[in-house]
Coordinates of C-alpha atoms (C1' of nucleotides) in Angstrom, one line a residue:
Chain A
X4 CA 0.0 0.0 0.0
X5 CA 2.7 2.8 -1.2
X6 CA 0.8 4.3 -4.5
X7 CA -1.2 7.3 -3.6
X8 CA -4.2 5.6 -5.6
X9 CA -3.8 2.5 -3.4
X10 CA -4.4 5.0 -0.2
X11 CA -6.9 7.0 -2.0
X12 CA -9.1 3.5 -2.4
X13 CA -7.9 2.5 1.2
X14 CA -9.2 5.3 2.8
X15 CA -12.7 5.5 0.8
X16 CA -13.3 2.1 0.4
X17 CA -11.3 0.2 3.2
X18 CA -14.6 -0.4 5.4
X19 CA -16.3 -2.3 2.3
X20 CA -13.1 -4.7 2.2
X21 CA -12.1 -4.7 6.5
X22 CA -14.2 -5.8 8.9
X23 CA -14.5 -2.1 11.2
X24 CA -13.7 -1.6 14.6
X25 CA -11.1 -4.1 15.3
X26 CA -7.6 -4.3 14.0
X27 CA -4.6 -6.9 14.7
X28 CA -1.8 -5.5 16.4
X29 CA 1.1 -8.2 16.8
X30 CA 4.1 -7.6 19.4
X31 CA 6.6 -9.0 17.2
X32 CA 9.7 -9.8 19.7
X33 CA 13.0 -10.7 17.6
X34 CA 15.8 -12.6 19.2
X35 CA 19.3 -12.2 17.6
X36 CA 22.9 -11.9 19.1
X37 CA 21.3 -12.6 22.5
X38 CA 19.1 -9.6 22.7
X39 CA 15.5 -10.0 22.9
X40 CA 14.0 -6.5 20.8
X41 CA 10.7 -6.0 19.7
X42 CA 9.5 -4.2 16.4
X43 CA 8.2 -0.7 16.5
X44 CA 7.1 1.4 13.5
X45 CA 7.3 4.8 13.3
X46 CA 3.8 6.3 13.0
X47 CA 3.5 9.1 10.7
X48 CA 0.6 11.2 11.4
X49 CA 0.2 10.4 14.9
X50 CA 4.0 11.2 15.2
X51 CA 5.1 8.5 17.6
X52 CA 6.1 4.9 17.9
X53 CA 3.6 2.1 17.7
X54 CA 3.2 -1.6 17.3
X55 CA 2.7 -2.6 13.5
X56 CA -0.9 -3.4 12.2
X57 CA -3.6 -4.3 10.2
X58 CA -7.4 -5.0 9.3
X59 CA -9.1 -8.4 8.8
X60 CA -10.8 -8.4 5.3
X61 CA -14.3 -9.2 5.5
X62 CA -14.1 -12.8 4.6
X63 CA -10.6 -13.6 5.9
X64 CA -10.1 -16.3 8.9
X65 CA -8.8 -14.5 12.3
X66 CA -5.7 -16.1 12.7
X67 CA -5.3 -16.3 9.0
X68 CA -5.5 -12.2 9.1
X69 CA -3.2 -12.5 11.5
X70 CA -0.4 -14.5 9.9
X71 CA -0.9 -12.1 6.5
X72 CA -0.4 -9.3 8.8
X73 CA 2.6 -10.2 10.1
X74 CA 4.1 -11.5 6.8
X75 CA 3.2 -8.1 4.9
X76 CA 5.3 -6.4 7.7
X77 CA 8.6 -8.7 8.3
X78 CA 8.3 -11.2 5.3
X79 CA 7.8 -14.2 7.4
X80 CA 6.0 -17.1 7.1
X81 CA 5.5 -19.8 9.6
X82 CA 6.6 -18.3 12.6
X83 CA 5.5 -18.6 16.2
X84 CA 2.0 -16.2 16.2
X85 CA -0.6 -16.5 19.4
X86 CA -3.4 -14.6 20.3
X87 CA -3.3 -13.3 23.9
X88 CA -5.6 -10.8 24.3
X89 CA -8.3 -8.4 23.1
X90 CA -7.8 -4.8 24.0
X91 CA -10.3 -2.8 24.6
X92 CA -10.9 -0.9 27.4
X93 CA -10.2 2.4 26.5
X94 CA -13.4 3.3 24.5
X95 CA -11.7 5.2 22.0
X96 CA -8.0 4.8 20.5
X97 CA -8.3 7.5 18.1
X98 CA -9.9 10.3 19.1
X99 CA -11.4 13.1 17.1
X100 CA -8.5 15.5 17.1
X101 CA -6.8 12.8 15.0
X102 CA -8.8 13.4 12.1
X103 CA -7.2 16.7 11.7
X104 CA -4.3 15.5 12.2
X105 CA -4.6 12.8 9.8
X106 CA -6.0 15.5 7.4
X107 CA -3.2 17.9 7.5
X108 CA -0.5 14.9 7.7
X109 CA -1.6 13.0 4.4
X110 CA -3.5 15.8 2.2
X111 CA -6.6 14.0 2.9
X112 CA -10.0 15.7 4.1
X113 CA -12.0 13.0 5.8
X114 CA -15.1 13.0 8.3
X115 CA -14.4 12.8 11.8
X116 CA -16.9 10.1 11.7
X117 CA -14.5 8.1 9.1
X118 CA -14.6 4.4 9.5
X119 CA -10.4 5.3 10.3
X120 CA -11.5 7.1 13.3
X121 CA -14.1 5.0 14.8
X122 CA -13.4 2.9 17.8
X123 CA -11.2 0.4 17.6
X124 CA -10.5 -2.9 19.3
X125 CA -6.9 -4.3 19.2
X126 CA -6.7 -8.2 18.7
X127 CA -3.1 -8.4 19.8
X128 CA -1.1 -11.2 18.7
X129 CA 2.7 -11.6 19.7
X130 CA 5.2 -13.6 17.6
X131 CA 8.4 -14.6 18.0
X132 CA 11.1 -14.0 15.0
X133 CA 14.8 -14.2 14.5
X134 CA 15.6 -10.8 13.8
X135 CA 17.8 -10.7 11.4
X136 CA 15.7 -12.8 8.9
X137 CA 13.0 -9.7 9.2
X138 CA 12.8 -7.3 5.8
X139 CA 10.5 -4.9 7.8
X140 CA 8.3 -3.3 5.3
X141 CA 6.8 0.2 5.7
X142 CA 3.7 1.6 4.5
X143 CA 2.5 5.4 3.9
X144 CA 1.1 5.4 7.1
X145 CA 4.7 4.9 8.3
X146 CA 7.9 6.3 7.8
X147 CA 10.6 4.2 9.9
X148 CA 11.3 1.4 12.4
X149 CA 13.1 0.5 14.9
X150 CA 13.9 -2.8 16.8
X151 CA 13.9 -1.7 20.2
X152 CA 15.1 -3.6 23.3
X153 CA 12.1 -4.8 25.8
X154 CA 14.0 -3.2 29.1
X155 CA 14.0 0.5 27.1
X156 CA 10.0 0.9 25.4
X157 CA 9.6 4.1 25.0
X158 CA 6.3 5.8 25.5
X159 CA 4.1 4.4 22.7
X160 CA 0.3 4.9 20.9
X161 CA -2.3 4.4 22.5
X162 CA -2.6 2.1 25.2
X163 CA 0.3 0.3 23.4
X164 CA 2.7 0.5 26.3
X165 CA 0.0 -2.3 28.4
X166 CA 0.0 -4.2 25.0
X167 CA 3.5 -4.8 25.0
X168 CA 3.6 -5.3 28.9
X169 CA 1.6 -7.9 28.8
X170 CA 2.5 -9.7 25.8
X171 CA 5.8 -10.1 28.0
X172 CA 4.4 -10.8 30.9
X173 CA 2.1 -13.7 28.5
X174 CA 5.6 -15.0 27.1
X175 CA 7.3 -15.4 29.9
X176 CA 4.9 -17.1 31.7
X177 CA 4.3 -19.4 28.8
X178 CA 7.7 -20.5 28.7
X179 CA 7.3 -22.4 31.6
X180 CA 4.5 -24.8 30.2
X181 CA 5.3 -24.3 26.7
X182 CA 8.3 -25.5 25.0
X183 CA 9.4 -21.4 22.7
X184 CA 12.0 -21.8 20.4
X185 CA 11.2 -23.4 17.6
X186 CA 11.5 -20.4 14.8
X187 CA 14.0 -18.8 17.0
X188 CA 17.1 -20.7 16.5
X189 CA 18.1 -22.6 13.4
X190 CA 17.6 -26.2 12.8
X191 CA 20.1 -27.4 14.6
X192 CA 21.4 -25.5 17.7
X193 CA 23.8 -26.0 20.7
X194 CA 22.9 -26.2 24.3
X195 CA 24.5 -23.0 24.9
X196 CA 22.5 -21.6 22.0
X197 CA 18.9 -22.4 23.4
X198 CA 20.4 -21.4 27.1
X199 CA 21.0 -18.4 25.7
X200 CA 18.0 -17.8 24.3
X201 CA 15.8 -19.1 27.8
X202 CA 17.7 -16.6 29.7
X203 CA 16.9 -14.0 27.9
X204 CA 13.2 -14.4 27.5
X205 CA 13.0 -14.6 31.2
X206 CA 15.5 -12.0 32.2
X207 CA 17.5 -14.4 34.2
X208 CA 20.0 -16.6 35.0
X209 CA 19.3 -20.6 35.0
X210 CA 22.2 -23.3 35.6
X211 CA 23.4 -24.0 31.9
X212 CA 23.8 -27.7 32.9
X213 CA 20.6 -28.4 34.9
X214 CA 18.7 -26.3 31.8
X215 CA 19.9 -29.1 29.6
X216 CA 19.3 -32.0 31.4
X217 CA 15.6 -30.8 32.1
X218 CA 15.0 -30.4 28.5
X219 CA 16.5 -33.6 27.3
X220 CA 14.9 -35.6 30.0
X221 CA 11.3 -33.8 28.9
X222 CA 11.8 -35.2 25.7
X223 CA 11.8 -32.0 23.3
X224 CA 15.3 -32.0 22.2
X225 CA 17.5 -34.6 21.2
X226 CA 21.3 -35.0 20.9
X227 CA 22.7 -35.5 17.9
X228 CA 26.2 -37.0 17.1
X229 CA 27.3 -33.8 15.5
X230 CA 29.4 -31.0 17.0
X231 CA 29.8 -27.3 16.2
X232 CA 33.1 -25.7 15.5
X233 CA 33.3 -22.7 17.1
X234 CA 37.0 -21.5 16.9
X235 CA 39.5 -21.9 20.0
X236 CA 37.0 -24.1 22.1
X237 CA 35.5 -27.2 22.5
X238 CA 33.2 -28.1 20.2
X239 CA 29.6 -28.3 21.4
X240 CA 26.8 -31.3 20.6
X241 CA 24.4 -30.0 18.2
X242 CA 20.4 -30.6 19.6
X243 CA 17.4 -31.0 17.5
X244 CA 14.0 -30.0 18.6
X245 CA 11.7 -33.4 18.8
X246 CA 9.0 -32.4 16.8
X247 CA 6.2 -34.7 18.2
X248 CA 7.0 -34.1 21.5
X249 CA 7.4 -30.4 20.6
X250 CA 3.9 -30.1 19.3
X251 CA 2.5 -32.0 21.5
X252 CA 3.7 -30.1 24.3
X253 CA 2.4 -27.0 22.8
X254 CA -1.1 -28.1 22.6
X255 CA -1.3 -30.1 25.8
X256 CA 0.9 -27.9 28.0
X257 CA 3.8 -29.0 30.2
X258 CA 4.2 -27.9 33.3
X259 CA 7.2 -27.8 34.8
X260 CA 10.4 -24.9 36.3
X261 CA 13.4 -24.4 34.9
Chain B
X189 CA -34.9 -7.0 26.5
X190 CA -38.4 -9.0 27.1
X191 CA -41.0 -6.7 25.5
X192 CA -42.0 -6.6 21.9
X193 CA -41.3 -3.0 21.6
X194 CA -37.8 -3.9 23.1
X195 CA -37.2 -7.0 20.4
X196 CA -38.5 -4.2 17.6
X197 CA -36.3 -1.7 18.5
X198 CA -32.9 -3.4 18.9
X199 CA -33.7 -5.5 15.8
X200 CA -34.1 -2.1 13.7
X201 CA -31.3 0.2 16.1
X202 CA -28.8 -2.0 17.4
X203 CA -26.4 -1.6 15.1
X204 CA -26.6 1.8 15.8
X205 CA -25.8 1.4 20.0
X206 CA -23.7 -1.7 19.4
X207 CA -20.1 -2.6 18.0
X208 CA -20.8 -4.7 15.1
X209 CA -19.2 -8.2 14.1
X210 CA -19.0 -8.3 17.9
X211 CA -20.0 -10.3 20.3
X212 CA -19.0 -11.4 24.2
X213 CA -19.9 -15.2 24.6
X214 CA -19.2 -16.1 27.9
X215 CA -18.9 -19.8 29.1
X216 CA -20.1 -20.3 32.5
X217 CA -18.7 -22.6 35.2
X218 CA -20.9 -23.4 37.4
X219 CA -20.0 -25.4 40.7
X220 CA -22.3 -27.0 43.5
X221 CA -22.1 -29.7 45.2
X222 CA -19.1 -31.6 44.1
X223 CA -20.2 -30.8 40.3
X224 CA -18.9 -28.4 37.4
X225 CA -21.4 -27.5 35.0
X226 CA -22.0 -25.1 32.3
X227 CA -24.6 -22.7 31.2
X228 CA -26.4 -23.2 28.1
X229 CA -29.0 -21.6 26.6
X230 CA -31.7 -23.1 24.1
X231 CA -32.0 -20.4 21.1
X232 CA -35.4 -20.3 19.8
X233 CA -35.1 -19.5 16.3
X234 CA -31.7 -21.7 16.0
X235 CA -33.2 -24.6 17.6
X236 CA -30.5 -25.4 19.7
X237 CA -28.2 -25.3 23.0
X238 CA -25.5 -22.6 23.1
X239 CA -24.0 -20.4 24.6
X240 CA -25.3 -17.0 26.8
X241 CA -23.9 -14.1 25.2
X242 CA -24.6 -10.1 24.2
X243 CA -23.2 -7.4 22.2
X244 CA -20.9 -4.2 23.4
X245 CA -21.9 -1.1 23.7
X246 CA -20.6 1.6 21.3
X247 CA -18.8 3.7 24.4
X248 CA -18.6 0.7 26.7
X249 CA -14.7 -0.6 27.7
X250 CA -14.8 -4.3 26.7
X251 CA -14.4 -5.8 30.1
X252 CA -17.5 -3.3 31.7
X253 CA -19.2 -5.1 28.7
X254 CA -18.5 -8.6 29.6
X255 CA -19.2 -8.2 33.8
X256 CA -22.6 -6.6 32.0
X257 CA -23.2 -8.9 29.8
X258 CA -22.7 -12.3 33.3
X259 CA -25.0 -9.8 35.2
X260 CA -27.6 -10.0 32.6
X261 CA -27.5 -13.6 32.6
X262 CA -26.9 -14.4 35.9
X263 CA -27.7 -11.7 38.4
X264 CA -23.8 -12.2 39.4
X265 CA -21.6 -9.7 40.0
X266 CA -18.4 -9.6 41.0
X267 CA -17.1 -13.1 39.3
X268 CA -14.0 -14.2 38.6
X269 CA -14.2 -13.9 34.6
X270 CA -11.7 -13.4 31.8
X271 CA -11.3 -13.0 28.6
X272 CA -9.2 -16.3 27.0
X273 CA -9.4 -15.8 23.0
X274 CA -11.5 -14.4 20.1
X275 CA -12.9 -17.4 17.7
X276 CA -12.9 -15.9 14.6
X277 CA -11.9 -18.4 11.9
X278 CA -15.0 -19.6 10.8
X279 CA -15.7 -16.9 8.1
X280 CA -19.4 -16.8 9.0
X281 CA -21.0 -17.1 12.6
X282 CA -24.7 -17.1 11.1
X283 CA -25.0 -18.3 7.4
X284 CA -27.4 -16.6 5.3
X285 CA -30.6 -19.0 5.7
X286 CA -30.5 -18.2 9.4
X287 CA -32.2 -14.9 8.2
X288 CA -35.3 -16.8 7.0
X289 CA -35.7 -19.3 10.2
X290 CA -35.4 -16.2 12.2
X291 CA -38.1 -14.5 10.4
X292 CA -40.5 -17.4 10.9
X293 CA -39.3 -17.8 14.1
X294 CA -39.6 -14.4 15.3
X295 CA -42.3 -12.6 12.6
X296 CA -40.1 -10.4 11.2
X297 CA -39.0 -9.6 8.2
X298 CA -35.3 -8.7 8.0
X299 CA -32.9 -8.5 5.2
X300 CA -30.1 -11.0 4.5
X301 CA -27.2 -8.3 4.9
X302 CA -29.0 -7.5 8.4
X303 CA -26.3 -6.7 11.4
X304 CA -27.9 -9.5 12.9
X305 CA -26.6 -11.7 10.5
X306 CA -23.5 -10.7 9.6
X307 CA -20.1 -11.9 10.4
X308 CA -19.5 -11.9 13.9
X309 CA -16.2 -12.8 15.8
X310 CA -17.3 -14.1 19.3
X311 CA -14.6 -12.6 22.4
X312 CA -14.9 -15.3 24.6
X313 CA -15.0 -15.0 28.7
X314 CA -15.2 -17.8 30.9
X315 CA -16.2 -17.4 34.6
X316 CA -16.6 -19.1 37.7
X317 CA -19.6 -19.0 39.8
X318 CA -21.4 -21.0 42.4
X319 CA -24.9 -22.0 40.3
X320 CA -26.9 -22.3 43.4
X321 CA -26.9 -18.3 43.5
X322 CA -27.5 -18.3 39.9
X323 CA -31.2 -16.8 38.6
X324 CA -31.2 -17.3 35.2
X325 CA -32.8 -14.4 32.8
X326 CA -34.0 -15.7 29.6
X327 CA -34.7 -12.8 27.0
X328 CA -36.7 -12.9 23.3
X329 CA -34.0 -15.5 21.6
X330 CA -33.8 -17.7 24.1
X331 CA -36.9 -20.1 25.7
X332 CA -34.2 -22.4 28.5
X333 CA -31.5 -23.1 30.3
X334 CA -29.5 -25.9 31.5
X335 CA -26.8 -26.9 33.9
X336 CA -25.0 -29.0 31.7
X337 CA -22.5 -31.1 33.2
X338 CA -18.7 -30.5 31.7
X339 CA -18.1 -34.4 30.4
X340 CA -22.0 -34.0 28.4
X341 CA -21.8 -31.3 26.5
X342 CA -24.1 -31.8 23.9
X343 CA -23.4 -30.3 20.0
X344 CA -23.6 -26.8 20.5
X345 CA -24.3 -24.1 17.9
X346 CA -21.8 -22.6 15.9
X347 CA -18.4 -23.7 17.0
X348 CA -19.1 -23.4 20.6
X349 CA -18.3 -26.6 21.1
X350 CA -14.8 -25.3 20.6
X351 CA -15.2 -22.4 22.4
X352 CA -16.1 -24.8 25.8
X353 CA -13.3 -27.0 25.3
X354 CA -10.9 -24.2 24.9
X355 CA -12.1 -22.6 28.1
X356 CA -12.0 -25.5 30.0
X357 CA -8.2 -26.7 29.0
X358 CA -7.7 -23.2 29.8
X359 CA -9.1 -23.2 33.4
X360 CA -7.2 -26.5 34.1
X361 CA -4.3 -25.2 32.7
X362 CA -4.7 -21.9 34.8
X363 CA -5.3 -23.3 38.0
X364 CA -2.3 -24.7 37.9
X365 CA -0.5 -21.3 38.1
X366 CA -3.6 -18.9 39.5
X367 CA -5.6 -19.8 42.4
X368 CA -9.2 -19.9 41.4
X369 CA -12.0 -20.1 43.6
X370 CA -12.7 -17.0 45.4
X371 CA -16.1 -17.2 43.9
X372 CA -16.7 -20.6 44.2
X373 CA -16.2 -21.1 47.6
X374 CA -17.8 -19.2 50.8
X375 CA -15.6 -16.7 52.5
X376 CA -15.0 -19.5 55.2
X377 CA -14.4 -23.4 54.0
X378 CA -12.6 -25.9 55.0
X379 CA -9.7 -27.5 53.5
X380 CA -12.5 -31.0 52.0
X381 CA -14.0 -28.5 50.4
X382 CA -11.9 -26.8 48.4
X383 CA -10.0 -30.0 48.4
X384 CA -12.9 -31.2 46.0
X385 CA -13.3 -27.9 44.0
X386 CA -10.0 -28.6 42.9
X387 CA -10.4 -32.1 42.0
X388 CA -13.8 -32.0 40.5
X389 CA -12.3 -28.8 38.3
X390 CA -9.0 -31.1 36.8
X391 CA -11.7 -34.5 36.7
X392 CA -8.5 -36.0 39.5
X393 CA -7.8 -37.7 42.6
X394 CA -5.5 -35.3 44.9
X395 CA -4.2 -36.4 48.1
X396 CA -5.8 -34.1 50.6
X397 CA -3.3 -33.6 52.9
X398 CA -0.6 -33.2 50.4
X399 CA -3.0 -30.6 48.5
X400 CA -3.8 -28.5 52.3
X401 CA -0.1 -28.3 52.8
X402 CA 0.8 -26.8 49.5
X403 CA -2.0 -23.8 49.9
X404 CA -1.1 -23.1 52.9
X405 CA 2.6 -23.0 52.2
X406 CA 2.2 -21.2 49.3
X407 CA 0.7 -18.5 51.5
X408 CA -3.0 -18.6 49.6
X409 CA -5.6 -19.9 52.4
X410 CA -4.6 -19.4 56.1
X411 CA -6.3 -21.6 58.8
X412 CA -8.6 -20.3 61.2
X413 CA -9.2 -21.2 64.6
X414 CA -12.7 -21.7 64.2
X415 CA -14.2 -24.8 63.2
X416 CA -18.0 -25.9 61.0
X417 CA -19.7 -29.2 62.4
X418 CA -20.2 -31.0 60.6
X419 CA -22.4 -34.1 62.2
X420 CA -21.4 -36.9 63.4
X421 CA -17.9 -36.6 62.5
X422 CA -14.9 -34.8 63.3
X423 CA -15.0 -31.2 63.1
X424 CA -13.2 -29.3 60.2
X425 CA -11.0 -26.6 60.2
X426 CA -12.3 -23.5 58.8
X427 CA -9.8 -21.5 56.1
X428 CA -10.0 -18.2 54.6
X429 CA -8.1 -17.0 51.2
X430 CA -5.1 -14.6 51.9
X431 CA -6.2 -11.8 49.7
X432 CA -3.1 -10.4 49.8
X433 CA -1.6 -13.3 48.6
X434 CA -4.5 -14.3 46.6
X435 CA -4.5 -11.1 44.2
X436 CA -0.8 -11.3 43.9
X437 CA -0.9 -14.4 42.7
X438 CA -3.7 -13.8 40.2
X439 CA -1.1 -10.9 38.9
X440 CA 2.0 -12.6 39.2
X441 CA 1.1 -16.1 38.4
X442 CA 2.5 -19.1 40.2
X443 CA 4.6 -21.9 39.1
X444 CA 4.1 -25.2 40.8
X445 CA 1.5 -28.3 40.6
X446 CA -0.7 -30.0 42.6
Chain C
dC108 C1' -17.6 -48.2 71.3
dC109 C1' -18.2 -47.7 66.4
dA110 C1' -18.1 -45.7 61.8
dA111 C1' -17.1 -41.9 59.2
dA112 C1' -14.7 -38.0 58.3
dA113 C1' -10.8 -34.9 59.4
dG114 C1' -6.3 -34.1 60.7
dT115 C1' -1.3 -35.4 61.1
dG116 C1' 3.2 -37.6 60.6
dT117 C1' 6.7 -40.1 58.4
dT118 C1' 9.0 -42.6 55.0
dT119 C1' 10.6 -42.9 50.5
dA120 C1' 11.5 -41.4 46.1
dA121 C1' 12.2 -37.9 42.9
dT122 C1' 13.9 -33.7 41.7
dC123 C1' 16.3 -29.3 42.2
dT124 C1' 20.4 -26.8 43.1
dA125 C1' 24.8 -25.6 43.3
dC126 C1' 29.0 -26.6 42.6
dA127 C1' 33.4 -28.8 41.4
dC128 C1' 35.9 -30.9 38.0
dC129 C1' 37.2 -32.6 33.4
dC130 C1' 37.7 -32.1 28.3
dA131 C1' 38.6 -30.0 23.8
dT132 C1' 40.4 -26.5 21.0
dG133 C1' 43.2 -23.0 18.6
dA134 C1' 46.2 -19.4 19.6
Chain D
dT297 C1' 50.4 -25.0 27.4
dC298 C1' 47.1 -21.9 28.6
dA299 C1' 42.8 -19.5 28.4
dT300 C1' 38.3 -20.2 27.3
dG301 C1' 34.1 -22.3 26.7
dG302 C1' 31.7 -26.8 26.8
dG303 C1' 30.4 -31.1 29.1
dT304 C1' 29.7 -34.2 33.2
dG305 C1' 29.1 -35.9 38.0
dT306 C1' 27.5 -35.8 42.4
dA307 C1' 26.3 -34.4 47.3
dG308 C1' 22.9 -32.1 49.9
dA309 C1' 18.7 -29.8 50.1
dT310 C1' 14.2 -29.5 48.9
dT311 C1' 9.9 -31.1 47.4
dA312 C1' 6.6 -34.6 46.0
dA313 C1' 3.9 -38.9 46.7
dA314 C1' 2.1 -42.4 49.2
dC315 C1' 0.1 -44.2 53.1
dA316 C1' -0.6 -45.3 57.8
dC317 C1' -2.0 -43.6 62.0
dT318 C1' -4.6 -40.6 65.3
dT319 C1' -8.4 -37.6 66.6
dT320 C1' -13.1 -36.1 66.8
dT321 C1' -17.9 -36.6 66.7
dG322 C1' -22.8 -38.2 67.0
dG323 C1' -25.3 -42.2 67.2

DNA sequence: CCAAAAGTGTTTAATCTACACCCATGA
DNA sequence: TCATGGGTGTAGATTAAACACTTTTGG
């Protein structure tokens, strides 16, 4: 949605094609180099930062919606995506100055009673990506992005800020009876690797030895007889994630410390 | 909503005082006597059990809506009740020939494209109440009610029958990591009695004392020195929820099982 | 005194935790 | 051969699980 006519039909006709008053608004975390960063576009008319977004098309499966969403904005298919809440207790999130606003931002006049500027409820996804696989793509209602580390949000849209609170607060207490991972690390990984990874979700430190053993002695990974080369050390085992065990352990729930 | 005149005018105006593609559906746990039950409603026009639900108001935060929506229904307020997931991937709630039962069924002649009729996402609630101080309010759509035990559930309309197995893996999967039954229980039980919430709410055997032991050193129920009698038997100890504890826990979430 | 229900203790096994120690590797 | 990171073992503490035993109460 970049050509001005594609905006010009979006805003006249977007409420014939999107279902109005709800929108999807995934927390999309990335983990890379050991930092655990969410995605934040810059908003242009509102002039702040916000979570990305989108519409569900009249037709269009929720979660389906969801997973579009999310690929028009990083490229990525088949990732980790779960609903966690429905946001909306603030009876309005754009209020009527931001028609004006919007006007004087874009060139467009449009009513204050535009389907844009109605209430909206935020169906709020998070996903989990690797980072540096993400093309983020912006649109004309944005003009930047950052990835921004989860210990320094800035003040954000909206009610944003709880958004992104709680889809932390969903993740990390998910970890402990969901096996998190999968799309996050390649294929095959290294103890140290997944460790890594655990710790940095939660924001804390867990034995490195007693982390493996737990994991292994669930079931969702296995050793393999490979080894990494990793320059002047010892080579680590490569794991694999057991992929029956895995999705089974995401539907049924494990519950367990670590 | 009983009275013609009420039927007539939120047929005709309530898409214009309600969100539309909308609604709350709540699934209600109901617990007495040793039993967990749900409430179902029989629709009129649809000919069949599902679930209670309502619509939110255009200005109304979501979660004033669903505690609205129970105290319609129930007379309840106050419940424990939260929101777990928005069904949305059926592309149609109501298909198109629902428009003609409901006409015959109700006298009135609405169009196809009606609000009534179109595409409606269902937030989902569960709650937990104690059914015997339950009074059911049946409205225009709906002609009954049942308490309808968790392991016969009957085909439900739509794909509700989804909805109440979702929120009842959810509830077991919560209580492993929230303390529920604040609502369920009086403000003074005794430890056989909750004892037997929590069994009849996982469909397990517990050991009792091991299960007593654990509340109490997880801080959640503190022993009083008073005592119920019981008969001819030995006289309980009454206990009380730590509502200190209690609400920190239902922030924080614990980690531990049973 | 008995039956039924509640409360309590203790043993055993499992698991967690925290280390200490060994191994492999390339500089 | 040394520094560094990875892998392994184990003792001690903690917690879970099972079950037997004691207490209370009204009949």
């Amino acid at each position: 949605m970049n050509s001005r006519e594609d905006l010009d039909d979006f805003i006249k006709n977007g409420h014939k094609q999107y279902l109005s008053h709800l929108s999807i608004d995934p927390v999309i975390f990335g983990y890379h180099d050991q930092q655990l960063k969410i995605l934040l576009l810059r908003w242009r008319g509102l002039n702040g930062w916000g979570l990305p977004g989108g519409f569900i098309r009249k037709r269009e499966p929720l979660s389906q919606a969801a997973n579009r969403i999310l690929q028009e904005r990083t490229g990525l298919d088949n990732v980790f995506l779960q609903q966690f809440q429905v946001f909306g207790d603030s009876p309005y999130r754009l209020q009527e100055r931001n028609a004006q606003e919007f006007a004087n931002t874009y060139g467009f006049e449009v009513d204050t009673d535009h389907w844009l500027f109605e209430r909206t409820l935020s169906i709020s996804y998070f996903a989990l990506v690797d980072y540096s696989r993400v093309s983020v793509t912006t649109d004309f209602f944005t003009d930047g992005y950052q990835w921004c580390d989860v210990s320094e949000i800035p003040s954000l849209l909206f009610d944003q800020n709880e958004v992104v609170e709680k889809a932390l607060a969903t993740l990390r207490l998910q970890i402990y009876h969901q096996p998190i991972g999968y799309n996050l690390l390649p294929d095959k990984f290294t103890l140290p690797e997944i460790h890594s990874l655990y710790e940095t979700i939660l924001g804390k430190k867990l034995d490195p030895w007693n982390f493996g053993k737990k994991l292994v002695s669930l079931g969702l990974i296995n050793k393999l007889d490979e080894r990494r080369s990793i320059g002047a050390h010892r080579s680590p085992y490569l794991y694999q994630f057991d992929k029956e065990a895995y999705e089974n352990a995401l539907t049924q729930g494990i519950v367990h410390t670590y």
